[in-house]
XYZ file of C-alpha atoms in Angstrom:
767
model
C 24.650 92.912 -61.302
C 23.476 89.554 -60.022
C 22.410 89.159 -56.397
C 24.654 86.183 -55.401
C 23.138 85.851 -51.970
C 19.603 85.423 -53.223
C 20.818 83.060 -56.001
C 22.765 80.902 -53.534
C 19.690 80.780 -51.163
C 17.396 79.782 -54.043
C 19.885 77.031 -55.186
C 20.247 75.755 -51.582
C 16.377 75.623 -51.250
C 16.301 73.753 -54.617
C 18.861 71.216 -53.408
C 17.023 70.687 -50.135
C 13.703 70.165 -51.995
C 15.511 67.665 -54.249
C 16.837 65.788 -51.226
C 13.333 65.655 -49.689
C 11.920 64.282 -52.941
C 14.527 61.526 -52.919
C 13.940 60.746 -49.213
C 10.194 60.693 -49.420
C 10.270 58.486 -52.547
C 12.416 55.963 -50.661
C 10.253 56.006 -47.611
C 7.311 55.179 -49.832
C 4.581 56.182 -47.380
C 0.906 56.142 -48.223
C -0.099 59.228 -50.431
C 3.532 60.429 -50.529
C 3.208 61.076 -54.253
C 1.273 64.262 -53.611
C 4.092 65.579 -51.355
C 6.643 64.708 -54.033
C 4.619 66.700 -56.596
C 4.390 69.550 -54.204
C 8.159 69.601 -53.714
C 8.718 69.267 -57.541
C 6.391 72.325 -57.935
C 8.593 74.196 -55.417
C 11.676 73.103 -57.251
C 10.339 74.333 -60.527
C 9.430 77.631 -58.835
C 12.912 77.870 -57.326
C 14.459 77.216 -60.808
C 12.350 79.881 -62.367
C 13.377 82.459 -59.780
C 17.091 81.501 -60.222
C 16.650 82.223 -63.927
C 15.024 85.556 -63.090
C 17.983 86.431 -60.746
C 20.501 85.674 -63.448
C 18.920 87.467 -66.531
C 17.423 90.883 -67.411
C 15.271 89.958 -70.466
C 11.785 91.005 -69.611
C 10.075 88.447 -71.863
C 11.938 85.569 -70.261
C 11.339 86.981 -66.824
C 7.559 87.313 -67.629
C 7.498 83.673 -68.724
C 9.378 82.474 -65.637
C 7.082 84.583 -63.330
C 3.991 83.044 -64.945
C 5.343 79.574 -64.414
C 6.112 80.452 -60.839
C 2.404 81.622 -60.356
C 1.154 78.327 -61.947
C 3.510 76.241 -59.743
C 2.148 77.978 -56.570
C -1.289 77.129 -57.651
C -0.288 73.520 -58.447
C 1.421 73.294 -55.016
C -1.892 74.279 -53.396
C -3.701 71.678 -55.472
C -1.255 68.934 -54.302
C -1.996 69.911 -50.675
C -5.647 69.565 -51.463
C -5.188 66.134 -53.029
C -3.029 65.003 -50.164
C -5.568 66.020 -47.557
C -8.667 64.795 -49.386
C -7.066 61.463 -50.200
C -6.173 61.251 -46.535
C -9.585 61.724 -45.020
C -11.971 60.693 -47.818
C -12.573 57.402 -49.550
C -14.037 56.539 -52.979
C -15.263 59.344 -55.217
C -16.638 61.728 -52.561
C -14.545 64.659 -53.938
C -15.111 64.084 -57.628
C -17.222 67.130 -58.193
C -14.937 69.469 -56.209
C -11.923 67.997 -58.063
C -13.497 68.671 -61.455
C -14.413 72.250 -60.528
C -10.909 73.004 -59.307
C -9.302 71.549 -62.370
C -11.456 73.621 -64.711
C -10.631 76.702 -62.716
C -6.913 75.836 -62.708
C -6.946 75.323 -66.459
C -8.509 78.675 -67.060
C -5.975 80.256 -64.710
C -3.112 78.641 -66.681
C -4.503 80.038 -69.902
C -4.605 83.487 -68.311
C -1.033 83.102 -67.062
C 0.242 82.089 -70.510
C -1.727 85.000 -72.154
C -0.217 87.345 -69.488
C 3.047 87.216 -71.278
C 1.484 89.519 -73.946
C -1.562 90.976 -72.223
C -0.177 91.641 -68.663
C -3.759 91.175 -67.409
C -2.625 89.262 -64.387
C 0.592 91.073 -63.408
C 3.244 93.281 -64.748
C 7.002 93.289 -63.906
C 9.646 95.950 -63.540
C 13.320 94.924 -63.783
C 15.847 96.587 -61.490
C 19.396 95.412 -61.623
C 21.161 98.471 -60.429
C 20.108 98.326 -56.790
C 18.448 95.813 -54.331
C 15.992 96.658 -51.630
C 17.412 93.878 -49.311
C 20.155 91.263 -49.560
C 17.555 88.625 -50.818
C 15.970 90.808 -53.469
C 15.931 89.060 -56.845
C 15.785 92.391 -58.799
C 12.232 92.222 -60.106
C 9.135 94.141 -58.851
C 5.831 92.325 -59.612
C 2.681 94.480 -59.706
C -0.600 92.546 -59.519
C -3.458 93.586 -61.857
C -7.062 92.611 -61.833
C -6.482 89.069 -63.243
C -4.324 88.280 -60.164
C -7.410 88.340 -58.043
C -8.797 85.540 -60.099
C -5.595 83.589 -59.500
C -5.795 84.258 -55.750
C -9.506 83.297 -55.870
C -8.581 79.881 -57.343
C -5.932 79.406 -54.600
C -8.581 80.320 -52.013
C -11.142 77.807 -53.519
C -8.377 75.082 -53.308
C -7.539 76.134 -49.743
C -11.222 76.049 -48.671
C -11.548 72.660 -50.337
C -9.503 71.152 -47.487
C -9.934 73.807 -44.752
C -13.670 73.486 -44.495
C -13.789 69.602 -44.117
C -10.745 69.799 -41.756
C -12.616 72.262 -39.537
C -15.696 70.151 -39.670
C -13.753 66.974 -38.781
C -11.894 68.849 -35.986
C -15.185 69.885 -34.429
C -16.886 66.400 -34.475
C -13.773 64.302 -33.790
C -12.459 63.451 -30.334
C -9.088 62.658 -28.790
C -6.129 61.969 -31.134
C -8.317 62.510 -34.162
C -9.152 66.049 -33.186
C -5.430 66.677 -32.880
C -4.994 65.195 -36.311
C -7.383 67.631 -38.048
C -6.488 70.578 -35.880
C -2.872 70.107 -36.886
C -3.768 70.172 -40.564
C -5.937 73.199 -40.115
C -3.207 75.074 -38.259
C -0.632 74.198 -40.946
C -2.769 75.492 -43.796
C -3.810 78.508 -41.774
C -0.108 79.313 -41.481
C 0.393 78.769 -45.179
C -2.494 81.123 -45.904
C -0.991 83.639 -43.516
C 2.328 83.422 -45.404
C 0.443 83.841 -48.655
C -1.360 87.011 -47.384
C 1.805 88.398 -45.796
C 3.536 87.987 -49.126
C 0.599 89.690 -50.872
C 0.710 92.761 -48.632
C 4.272 92.830 -47.394
C 5.955 91.723 -50.614
C 8.297 89.263 -48.841
C 11.461 88.163 -50.548
C 11.018 85.227 -52.871
C 13.660 82.951 -51.132
C 11.890 83.638 -47.825
C 8.534 82.614 -49.324
C 10.127 79.572 -51.026
C 11.739 78.501 -47.771
C 8.487 78.898 -45.872
C 6.633 76.845 -48.394
C 9.207 74.088 -48.206
C 8.982 74.112 -44.488
C 5.177 73.909 -44.585
C 5.221 71.027 -47.064
C 7.698 69.167 -44.920
C 5.831 69.772 -41.746
C 2.551 68.711 -43.412
C 4.159 65.528 -44.678
C 5.605 64.746 -41.267
C 2.278 65.343 -39.404
C 0.171 63.337 -41.831
C 2.664 60.549 -42.512
C 4.424 60.176 -39.189
C 3.285 62.266 -36.209
C -0.576 61.719 -36.401
C -0.394 58.045 -37.597
C 2.124 57.240 -34.882
C 0.026 58.889 -32.279
C -2.997 57.033 -33.519
C -1.156 53.782 -33.629
C 0.216 54.209 -30.119
C -3.089 55.339 -28.849
C -5.017 52.480 -30.405
C -2.326 50.082 -29.361
C -2.503 51.241 -25.728
C -6.295 50.999 -25.705
C -6.166 47.530 -27.357
C -3.598 46.409 -24.786
C -5.851 47.525 -21.990
C -8.814 45.503 -23.344
C -7.067 42.328 -24.375
C -7.271 39.265 -22.065
C -3.543 38.619 -22.256
C -0.675 40.520 -20.562
C 2.113 42.165 -22.353
C 5.443 43.494 -21.022
C 8.200 45.099 -23.137
C 11.495 45.981 -21.658
C 14.764 47.557 -22.842
C 18.280 46.175 -22.786
C 18.766 47.334 -19.267
C 15.614 45.561 -18.070
C 13.679 48.787 -17.682
C 9.977 48.479 -18.473
C 8.929 50.192 -21.605
C 5.339 48.997 -21.963
C 2.901 47.145 -19.584
C -0.841 46.674 -19.779
C -3.127 46.307 -16.684
C -3.873 42.630 -17.316
C -0.207 41.788 -16.534
C -0.566 42.889 -12.965
C -3.708 40.837 -12.458
C -2.202 37.750 -14.057
C 0.968 37.911 -11.883
C -1.044 38.750 -8.750
C 0.708 42.140 -8.379
C -0.997 45.196 -7.145
C -2.091 47.582 -10.012
C 0.716 49.997 -11.074
C 3.163 48.363 -8.604
C 6.015 48.798 -11.136
C 8.746 47.914 -8.691
C 7.208 44.438 -7.904
C 6.606 43.919 -11.569
C 10.152 44.836 -12.521
C 11.506 42.492 -9.890
C 9.394 39.662 -11.230
C 10.523 40.373 -14.830
C 14.106 40.253 -13.692
C 13.395 36.803 -12.151
C 12.059 35.605 -15.535
C 15.133 37.001 -17.296
C 17.591 35.187 -14.935
C 15.470 32.042 -14.628
C 15.046 31.495 -18.423
C 18.277 33.157 -19.589
C 16.071 35.322 -21.784
C 18.828 37.650 -22.884
C 20.225 34.889 -25.111
C 17.058 33.375 -26.485
C 15.252 34.500 -29.632
C 12.022 32.928 -28.386
C 10.995 31.077 -25.264
C 7.718 29.550 -24.050
C 6.894 27.942 -20.711
C 4.081 27.600 -18.041
C 4.634 29.419 -14.865
C 2.792 28.155 -11.746
C 1.627 31.114 -9.704
C 0.003 30.768 -6.220
C -3.592 32.109 -6.460
C -5.216 34.432 -3.981
C -7.766 31.889 -2.954
C -5.252 29.190 -2.062
C -5.490 27.760 -5.576
C -2.989 27.807 -8.354
C -2.874 29.718 -11.640
C -1.001 28.595 -14.663
C 0.295 31.296 -16.855
C 1.759 30.572 -20.304
C 4.527 32.948 -21.016
C 5.866 33.620 -24.467
C 8.969 35.781 -24.595
C 11.871 36.744 -26.818
C 14.471 39.361 -27.897
C 13.273 42.425 -29.835
C 15.686 43.684 -32.581
C 15.879 46.712 -34.835
C 16.034 46.624 -38.540
C 19.780 46.011 -38.431
C 19.424 43.045 -36.127
C 20.730 44.896 -32.991
C 18.874 43.885 -29.746
C 16.813 46.711 -28.357
C 15.030 44.774 -25.563
C 12.558 41.978 -25.185
C 9.017 41.180 -24.500
C 6.756 38.747 -22.555
C 3.254 37.902 -23.561
C 1.258 36.372 -20.709
C -1.843 34.204 -21.175
C -3.974 32.567 -18.526
C -3.854 28.802 -19.178
C -5.355 27.756 -15.811
C -8.381 26.023 -17.359
C -6.394 24.279 -19.995
C -3.632 23.280 -17.558
C -6.119 22.065 -14.952
C -7.775 20.029 -17.706
C -4.393 18.511 -18.706
C -3.605 17.745 -14.981
C -7.039 16.093 -14.607
C -6.495 14.130 -17.874
C -3.053 13.113 -16.658
C -4.473 12.211 -13.261
C -7.106 9.956 -14.962
C -4.371 8.366 -17.039
C -2.189 7.725 -14.058
C -4.611 6.972 -11.255
C -7.027 4.172 -10.577
C -10.646 5.419 -10.695
C -11.977 3.046 -8.075
C -9.303 3.657 -5.333
C -7.681 7.007 -6.218
C -4.218 5.297 -5.977
C -1.816 5.317 -8.891
C -2.579 2.834 -11.640
C 0.025 0.666 -13.219
C 1.175 3.240 -15.760
C 1.193 6.040 -13.117
C 3.116 3.884 -10.618
C 5.750 2.935 -13.173
C 6.107 6.573 -14.341
C 6.389 8.036 -10.889
C 8.735 5.328 -9.437
C 11.053 5.784 -12.478
C 11.141 9.533 -11.885
C 11.878 9.080 -8.192
C 14.719 6.602 -8.749
C 16.189 8.971 -11.343
C 15.996 12.152 -9.221
C 16.610 10.677 -5.733
C 19.042 7.732 -6.181
C 19.657 5.677 -3.133
C 20.370 1.963 -2.481
C 17.616 1.130 0.040
C 14.427 1.286 -2.022
C 12.093 -1.748 -1.941
C 8.942 -2.560 -3.882
C 6.151 -4.454 -2.139
C 3.450 -6.168 -4.305
C 0.344 -7.740 -2.778
C -2.145 -10.323 -4.093
C -5.402 -11.575 -2.660
C -5.397 -15.326 -3.187
C -8.449 -16.450 -5.225
C -10.014 -13.006 -5.180
C -12.382 -14.049 -7.870
C -14.203 -16.130 -5.273
C -15.141 -12.913 -3.435
C -16.950 -11.656 -6.619
C -18.512 -15.068 -7.171
C -19.713 -15.491 -3.629
C -20.604 -11.968 -2.600
C -20.961 -10.024 -5.838
C -18.985 -7.349 -7.668
C -20.204 -4.450 -5.425
C -18.804 -6.263 -2.408
C -15.572 -7.052 -4.356
C -15.210 -3.306 -5.191
C -15.938 -2.292 -1.641
C -13.141 -4.739 -0.405
C -10.737 -3.294 -3.014
C -11.476 0.223 -1.855
C -10.991 -0.667 1.880
C -7.741 -2.465 1.027
C -6.544 0.634 -0.871
C -7.494 2.836 2.127
C -5.639 0.637 4.599
C -2.517 0.537 2.427
C -2.652 4.253 1.877
C -3.179 4.967 5.500
C -0.523 2.511 6.793
C 2.099 3.904 4.295
C 4.408 6.846 4.913
C 3.368 9.977 3.083
C 6.613 9.651 1.026
C 5.708 6.196 -0.108
C 4.179 5.591 -3.543
C 1.037 3.338 -3.458
C -0.813 1.906 -6.453
C -3.430 -0.550 -7.550
C -1.706 -2.342 -10.355
C -4.613 -4.496 -11.548
C -7.696 -6.114 -10.077
C -6.742 -7.083 -6.419
C -2.994 -6.450 -6.842
C -1.371 -3.481 -5.154
C 2.214 -2.115 -5.069
C 4.112 0.151 -2.760
C 7.458 1.877 -3.209
C 9.157 2.594 0.113
C 12.614 2.395 1.741
C 14.050 -0.205 4.077
C 14.260 2.585 6.695
C 10.516 3.260 6.471
C 9.524 -0.379 6.056
C 8.340 -2.448 9.078
C 7.535 -6.105 8.407
C 5.585 -6.415 11.681
C 3.438 -3.383 10.698
C 2.849 -4.924 7.285
C 1.747 -8.166 8.826
C -0.643 -6.281 11.159
C -1.932 -4.371 8.120
C -2.667 -7.301 5.978
C -4.179 -9.239 8.920
C -6.603 -6.356 9.420
C -7.459 -6.431 5.713
C -8.109 -10.219 5.913
C -10.759 -9.642 8.536
C -12.841 -7.676 6.022
C -14.331 -11.086 4.909
C -15.900 -13.212 7.587
C -17.435 -16.252 5.992
C -17.513 -19.957 6.602
C -17.142 -20.492 2.828
C -14.046 -18.291 2.267
C -11.170 -16.944 4.231
C -9.358 -14.067 2.624
C -5.636 -14.571 2.384
C -3.097 -11.928 1.327
C 0.359 -12.727 0.035
C 3.140 -10.106 -0.237
C 6.262 -10.165 -2.295
C 9.211 -7.801 -1.655
C 11.950 -6.917 -4.039
C 15.098 -5.006 -2.964
C 15.913 -2.566 -5.804
C 19.628 -3.128 -6.620
C 19.555 -1.456 -10.104
C 17.570 1.770 -10.161
C 17.830 1.858 -13.962
C 15.895 -1.376 -14.344
C 12.412 -1.157 -15.744
C 9.942 -0.767 -12.894
C 7.677 -3.429 -14.539
C 10.496 -5.914 -14.077
C 10.920 -4.931 -10.466
C 7.205 -5.613 -9.852
C 7.563 -8.909 -11.825
C 10.299 -10.001 -9.267
C 8.124 -9.134 -6.294
C 5.266 -11.143 -7.908
C 7.671 -13.999 -8.563
C 8.244 -14.152 -4.815
C 4.402 -14.388 -4.338
C 4.217 -17.160 -6.963
C 6.498 -19.388 -4.872
C 3.894 -19.496 -2.079
C 1.976 -22.786 -2.268
C -1.223 -23.573 -0.671
C -0.087 -22.803 2.816
C -2.859 -21.126 4.804
C -2.539 -17.642 6.281
C -1.083 -14.311 5.175
C 2.559 -14.445 4.085
C 5.403 -12.124 3.227
C 8.149 -13.480 0.884
C 11.373 -11.735 -0.221
C 12.601 -12.226 -3.783
C 15.999 -13.952 -4.365
C 17.817 -14.902 -7.541
C 17.035 -18.604 -7.152
C 13.392 -17.722 -7.620
C 14.195 -16.400 -11.117
C 15.811 -19.679 -12.082
C 12.807 -21.596 -10.659
C 10.355 -19.432 -12.544
C 12.331 -19.858 -15.823
C 12.200 -23.606 -15.296
C 8.452 -23.439 -14.640
C 7.943 -21.404 -17.816
C 10.036 -23.894 -19.735
C 7.917 -26.709 -18.566
C 4.736 -24.773 -19.418
C 6.044 -23.870 -22.791
C 6.819 -27.578 -23.516
C 3.196 -28.634 -22.716
C 1.633 -28.153 -26.110
C 4.455 -29.860 -27.946
C 4.443 -32.801 -25.457
C 0.641 -33.300 -25.846
C 0.976 -33.125 -29.683
C 3.764 -35.856 -29.633
C 1.879 -38.093 -27.202
C 4.491 -37.760 -24.518
C 1.746 -37.722 -21.816
C 0.429 -41.192 -20.980
C -2.018 -42.621 -18.377
C -0.995 -44.961 -15.660
C -3.782 -46.996 -14.013
C -4.110 -47.747 -10.307
C -6.708 -50.505 -9.828
C -9.695 -50.310 -7.586
C -10.334 -53.774 -6.087
C -12.870 -55.519 -3.838
C -11.726 -57.611 -0.939
C -12.635 -60.661 -3.020
C -9.979 -59.608 -5.520
C -12.472 -58.526 -8.154
C -11.239 -55.519 -10.157
C -13.919 -52.911 -10.552
C -11.926 -50.302 -12.448
C -8.956 -48.003 -12.133
C -8.078 -44.399 -11.538
C -6.197 -42.724 -14.441
C -3.082 -40.956 -13.318
C -0.903 -39.027 -15.752
C 2.854 -39.540 -16.401
C 5.138 -37.465 -18.659
C 7.244 -39.857 -20.879
C 9.921 -37.259 -21.742
C 12.454 -38.489 -24.332
C 15.410 -36.875 -22.395
C 14.379 -37.200 -18.771
C 12.455 -40.431 -18.882
C 9.032 -40.996 -17.204
C 8.206 -38.136 -14.844
C 5.781 -38.409 -11.943
C 3.062 -35.758 -11.501
C 4.986 -33.953 -8.849
C 7.465 -32.797 -11.404
C 4.980 -30.837 -13.494
C 1.431 -30.711 -12.104
C 2.083 -27.910 -9.536
C 3.966 -25.956 -12.326
C 1.117 -26.324 -14.792
C -1.345 -25.351 -12.135
C 0.569 -22.167 -11.296
C 0.970 -21.202 -14.904
C -2.722 -21.770 -15.617
C -2.045 -24.588 -18.144
C -3.286 -27.515 -16.198
C -6.660 -27.572 -17.917
C -4.931 -28.364 -21.178
C -3.367 -31.498 -19.580
C -6.738 -32.464 -18.016
C -8.409 -32.309 -21.379
C -5.755 -34.619 -22.773
C -6.003 -37.040 -19.945
C -9.796 -37.204 -20.265
C -9.409 -37.972 -23.925
C -6.783 -40.701 -23.253
C -9.171 -42.387 -20.623
C -12.107 -42.279 -23.013
C -9.985 -43.664 -25.798
C -8.847 -46.563 -23.570
C -12.435 -47.436 -22.688
C -13.214 -47.516 -26.310
C -10.197 -49.866 -26.845
C -11.457 -52.224 -24.157
C -14.844 -52.685 -25.831
C -15.237 -56.286 -26.784
C -12.436 -57.531 -24.476
C -12.370 -58.994 -20.991
C -11.877 -55.389 -19.694
C -15.013 -53.863 -21.204
C -16.808 -53.973 -17.817
C -14.069 -51.907 -16.133
C -14.496 -48.190 -15.556
C -11.867 -45.529 -15.429
C -11.920 -42.518 -13.047
C -10.560 -39.125 -14.081
C -9.962 -36.116 -12.008
C -11.553 -32.683 -12.523
C -9.505 -29.952 -10.879
C -11.284 -26.922 -9.301
C -10.012 -24.493 -12.007
C -11.257 -26.742 -14.857
C -14.703 -25.304 -13.996
C -13.511 -21.870 -15.129
C -11.345 -22.791 -18.167
C -13.433 -25.537 -19.738
C -17.063 -26.154 -20.655
C -17.060 -29.477 -18.703
C -20.527 -30.586 -19.834
C -19.642 -30.076 -23.497
C -16.236 -31.762 -23.249
C -17.451 -34.961 -21.486
C -20.526 -35.405 -23.594
C -18.440 -34.913 -26.697
C -15.979 -37.621 -25.523
C -18.813 -40.080 -24.993
C -20.156 -39.385 -28.551
C -16.703 -39.365 -30.065
C -15.674 -42.802 -28.692
C -19.051 -44.287 -28.475
C -18.758 -45.301 -24.833
C -21.115 -45.527 -21.978
C -20.905 -42.377 -19.724
C -21.122 -44.575 -16.631
C -17.723 -46.148 -17.488
C -15.993 -42.764 -17.361
C -16.264 -41.814 -13.671
C -15.695 -38.227 -12.745
C -13.731 -37.453 -9.564
C -14.008 -33.967 -7.927
C -12.704 -32.815 -4.580
C -15.056 -31.289 -2.111
C -13.029 -28.015 -2.261
C -13.999 -27.599 -5.914
C -17.637 -27.318 -4.769
C -16.884 -24.525 -2.293
C -16.500 -22.109 -5.237
C -19.942 -21.149 -6.590
C -21.588 -24.299 -5.109
C -24.963 -23.554 -6.759
C -23.463 -23.355 -10.196
C -21.256 -26.412 -9.765
C -24.120 -28.530 -8.373
C -26.324 -27.562 -11.261
C -23.601 -28.620 -13.691
C -22.984 -31.928 -11.805
C -26.714 -32.572 -11.881
C -26.824 -32.225 -15.640
C -23.908 -34.605 -16.149
C -25.445 -37.086 -13.729
C -28.629 -36.944 -15.622
C -26.689 -37.646 -18.772
C -25.319 -40.866 -17.248
C -22.024 -39.936 -15.686
C -21.150 -41.257 -12.158
C -19.492 -38.940 -9.730
C -16.901 -39.707 -7.064
C -16.260 -37.399 -4.137
C -12.471 -37.554 -3.882
C -10.298 -37.106 -0.748
C -13.286 -37.095 1.543
C -12.214 -36.296 5.117
C -8.994 -34.537 4.134
C -10.628 -31.131 3.548
C -13.534 -29.222 5.154
C -16.139 -31.925 4.675
C -19.765 -31.098 5.069
C -22.730 -33.335 5.466
C -24.638 -30.849 3.287
C -22.350 -31.902 0.487
C -23.639 -35.485 0.769
C -27.147 -34.126 0.933
C -26.964 -31.868 -2.144
C -24.607 -33.652 -4.500
C -25.749 -36.597 -6.624
C -22.557 -38.586 -5.961
C -22.281 -42.289 -6.531
C -18.909 -42.958 -4.859
C -17.290 -41.668 -1.756
C -13.497 -41.858 -1.716
C -11.961 -41.740 1.740
C -8.372 -40.805 2.226
C -6.450 -43.000 4.697
C -4.806 -39.790 6.004
C -8.107 -39.380 7.906
C -6.764 -41.942 10.425
C -3.228 -40.801 10.578
C -1.541 -38.529 12.960
C -4.444 -38.239 15.353
C -4.374 -38.268 19.166
C -7.805 -40.059 19.398
C -7.786 -42.883 17.054
C -10.930 -44.371 18.466
C -12.977 -41.266 17.863
C -11.659 -41.160 14.262
C -12.661 -44.763 13.805
C -16.163 -44.235 15.027
C -16.508 -41.161 12.758
C -15.151 -43.123 9.823
C -17.526 -46.040 10.591
C -20.403 -43.610 10.695
C -19.418 -41.973 7.315
C -19.194 -45.408 5.662
C -22.593 -46.445 7.100
C -24.130 -43.155 6.056
C -22.709 -43.490 2.493
C -24.254 -47.008 2.199
C -27.557 -45.613 3.468
C -27.344 -43.120 0.613
C -26.671 -45.919 -1.890
C -23.065 -44.710 -2.390
C -20.148 -47.000 -2.878
C -17.157 -46.428 -0.615
C -13.506 -46.505 -1.851
C -10.603 -46.025 0.524
C -7.423 -44.645 -0.991
C -3.882 -44.988 0.276
C -4.184 -48.577 1.472
C -0.705 -49.950 2.002
C -0.960 -52.833 4.485
C -3.099 -55.952 4.928
C -4.000 -54.742 8.476
C -5.496 -51.709 6.965
C -7.590 -53.838 4.642
C -8.884 -55.912 7.537
C -9.633 -52.842 9.627
C -11.537 -51.274 6.777
C -13.529 -54.434 6.062
C -14.636 -54.421 9.663
C -15.976 -50.878 9.098
C -17.809 -51.993 5.999
C -15.645 -50.505 3.259
C -16.339 -51.948 -0.228
C -13.446 -51.134 -2.515
C -9.738 -50.464 -1.890
C -7.044 -48.541 -3.816
C -3.385 -48.337 -2.833
C 0.071 -49.803 -3.007
C -1.013 -52.829 -1.060
C -2.620 -53.918 -4.305
C -0.701 -52.002 -6.899
C 1.042 -48.826 -7.571
C -0.045 -46.942 -10.743
C 1.284 -48.891 -13.775
C 1.184 -48.389 -17.541
C -1.914 -49.647 -19.417
C -0.145 -52.610 -21.081
C 1.220 -53.690 -17.695
C -2.210 -53.330 -16.157
C -3.820 -55.426 -18.802
C -1.082 -58.115 -18.487
C -1.385 -58.185 -14.728
C -5.206 -58.517 -14.600
C -6.006 -60.474 -17.731
C -6.776 -63.626 -15.773
C -8.564 -61.758 -12.901
C -12.303 -61.566 -12.726
C -13.229 -58.155 -14.087
């Protein structure tokens, strides 16, 4: 009769082995093929034993038992291959593999022959009774050939036990556990084999133990040891890396932390409570529970009163099915990089000379303040040092830079710590403040102190301030500064420091000025500018020449006097273009007079102070003489004494070159400015023009008369001709004749008139 219990147990072991084969194949771990072959060998062994349970034919049983013996040997060989492939690389075991294969082949031959020779084992079939409930009904008696079979199994076993013992002795840490685990497993397998040899254990028990050993071996070599090694190496790697790492579960509990994290966050080592509290802050601050990935720079106070900047990369961790299982933070010290960026941004937004904001930094900061702190009482103050270039020309750039630094220091010191101060460009500064913090008296005191930084008889530093009340915080900051500067541009030549507030009328005036300036080139091209001549006449009535004065003959507005456009062109920096045109008109007129009764007349033209900077004066006047083939002495050059106050050495050198070329110079408006006798001493002037204003509005007319008489006498002593401007009455002519004046110019003789009218009026006069 068949032992149903043994058969069911063998069948269940077969199914379990089949399930393990399918599972291991799906997991597809490294070297799992050897484990699969081991389980297949066990399955074949189980199948052979199920056949033995079910039949009583001795020949078939003998064949099945021989296959069973062969499969046990093959199973041992698969363990050997699994282990050697696991610890060796290359062909280190080739010789041992060859030896074992040869021995196994001979053993298979013996097992096949055993069917007829019974040299390895014999069997006795018993179907009438069972020794125990798992007995399969066959008694196997080992013969001498069985010892060869067991010897082969021993050789195979030693093939992996010896190197595992060696590796277990020389290895340390997790690797010692790795090899000791393998050694213990195979030691147990050997113990099971010996127990079976001497105790004759039931086949299902042996089959079950072998399956368990194969499964445990697979788990240890494919999961347990690799995972322990991976975790161990990961932990050690985390300890040694320069960045911090924190992993947490869905409840915010810390799962993994390395030591660097505590150092980066300035938390005491192993203070898990503080670290957990900090991680909870990150989670709430960045809403990390809902972000797949996040990155930001966290500013952390340093231990030495400095700051650390930590870049934090974090995100949600998910399992294979996409379910959240926690999250992580990776912390990297970016202090050096962030400080470099801060320094770079500082350089981009701050002025190198003063340390204040530069134009870009001021615009950016003010825009941010107006956006984040909206209020309706902000004002912008812009400052400008009038003719600051003179400081560099008179005292040098080092002195100019020193003045700029002192101005910046005073502005910064005088401002509230909430104010934003900047050097916009060159000598121009800007301040953002509020009406509440602003004090006009304090501003005047401040700029008056700054003005005292220069103490010179040649130059007095004057500072102008423009103030714009911010009514629209969304306006571009550059436009706000433009409006404050517009207020400054309305200041004329009044002496002293001034503060001016912007109003909308200034905008319309500025637009008008720009319109006039924009029309200049077109007006010159279309010959809309003409010269009027005001005669210069002796007391005898002889006409010596005339001064060329410009008029704008506008097609729409008619003839415009200089007051309608000269100041505008001077403010916009375009006056030099008009001066060039007037000089050309005067030279052209002198060329036209050649061969006529007017050829002995001269024409005087004005050189404005700024022409010295915009124009190569020597080149322009010598070119006109050559272009129109005129005598340079006929084109007289008028300059004001104030023009010579700027770089006097350079200007006097230029005048000397022109005088040597043949040009005559007239000192214009002598007595109306800061006249100096050294000017008469140093300048090679031919004509001294005195303004009648010298005698006007004075409390001591007699003293003025004596001074004027002395000046005229001195000019004659220096071989200079004297022309008095602004003569309007006969009494003035008689008075000046008594003082010795030579030539007169003014409304008493004629106002400035067009050239054709001038020619008509004086065609019969001795010229």
